[in-house]
Tab-separated table of C-alpha atoms in Angstrom:
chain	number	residue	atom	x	y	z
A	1	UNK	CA	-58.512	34.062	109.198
A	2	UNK	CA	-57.166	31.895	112.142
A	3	UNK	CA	-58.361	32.070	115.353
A	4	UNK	CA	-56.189	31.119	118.473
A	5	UNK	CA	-56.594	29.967	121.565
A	6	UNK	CA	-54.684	30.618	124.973
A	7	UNK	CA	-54.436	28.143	127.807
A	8	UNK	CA	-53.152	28.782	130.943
A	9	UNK	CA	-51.598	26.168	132.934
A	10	UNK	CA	-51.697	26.005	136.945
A	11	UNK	CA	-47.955	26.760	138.330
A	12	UNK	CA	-46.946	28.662	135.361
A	13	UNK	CA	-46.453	32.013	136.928
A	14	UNK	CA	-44.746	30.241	140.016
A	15	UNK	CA	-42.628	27.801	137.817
A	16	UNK	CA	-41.505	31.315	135.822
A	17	UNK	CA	-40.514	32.659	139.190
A	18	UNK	CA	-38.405	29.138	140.108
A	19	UNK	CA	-36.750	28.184	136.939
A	20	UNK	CA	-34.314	31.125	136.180
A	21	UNK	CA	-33.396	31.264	139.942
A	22	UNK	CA	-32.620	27.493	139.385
A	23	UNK	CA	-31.095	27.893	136.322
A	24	UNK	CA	-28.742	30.313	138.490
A	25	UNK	CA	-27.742	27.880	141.141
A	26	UNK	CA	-27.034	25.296	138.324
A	27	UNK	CA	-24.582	27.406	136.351
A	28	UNK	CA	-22.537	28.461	140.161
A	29	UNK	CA	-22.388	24.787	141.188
A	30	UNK	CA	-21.274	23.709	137.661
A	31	UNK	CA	-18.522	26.623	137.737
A	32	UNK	CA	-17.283	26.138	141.143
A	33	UNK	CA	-16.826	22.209	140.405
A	34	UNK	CA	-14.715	22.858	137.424
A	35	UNK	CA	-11.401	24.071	139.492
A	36	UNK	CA	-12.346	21.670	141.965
A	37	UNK	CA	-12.617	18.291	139.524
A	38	UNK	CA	-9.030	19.377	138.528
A	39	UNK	CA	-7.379	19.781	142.066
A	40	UNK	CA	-8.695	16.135	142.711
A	41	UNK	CA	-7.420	14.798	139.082
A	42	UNK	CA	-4.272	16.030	140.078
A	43	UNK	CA	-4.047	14.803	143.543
A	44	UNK	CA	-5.431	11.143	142.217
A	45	UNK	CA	-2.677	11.205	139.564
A	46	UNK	CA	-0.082	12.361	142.424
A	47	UNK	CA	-1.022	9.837	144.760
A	48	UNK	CA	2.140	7.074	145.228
A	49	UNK	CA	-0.791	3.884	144.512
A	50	UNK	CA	-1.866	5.546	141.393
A	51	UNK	CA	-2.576	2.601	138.512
């Protein structure tokens, strides 16, 4: 038989409480960038001194 052991580590009841609620904000910025990177591509490719 195995025994186990269980540690405990300081912050890990307020790091469960930040991380999803980070996670969250990640994935809305992330989404609202994606129409915006394209609107700027297009206006960079528009633009008269494009290369």
């Amino acid at each position: 038989m195995t025994s186990k052991q269980t540690v405990t580590v300081p912050g890990t009841e307020a790091a469960a409480l930040i991380v999803p609620s980070l996670a969250s904000s990640l994935t809305t910025v992330l989404d609202q960038r994606k129409p915006l990177a394209g609107r700027i591509e297009g206006l960079l490719e528009a633009h008269p001194n494009r290369r």
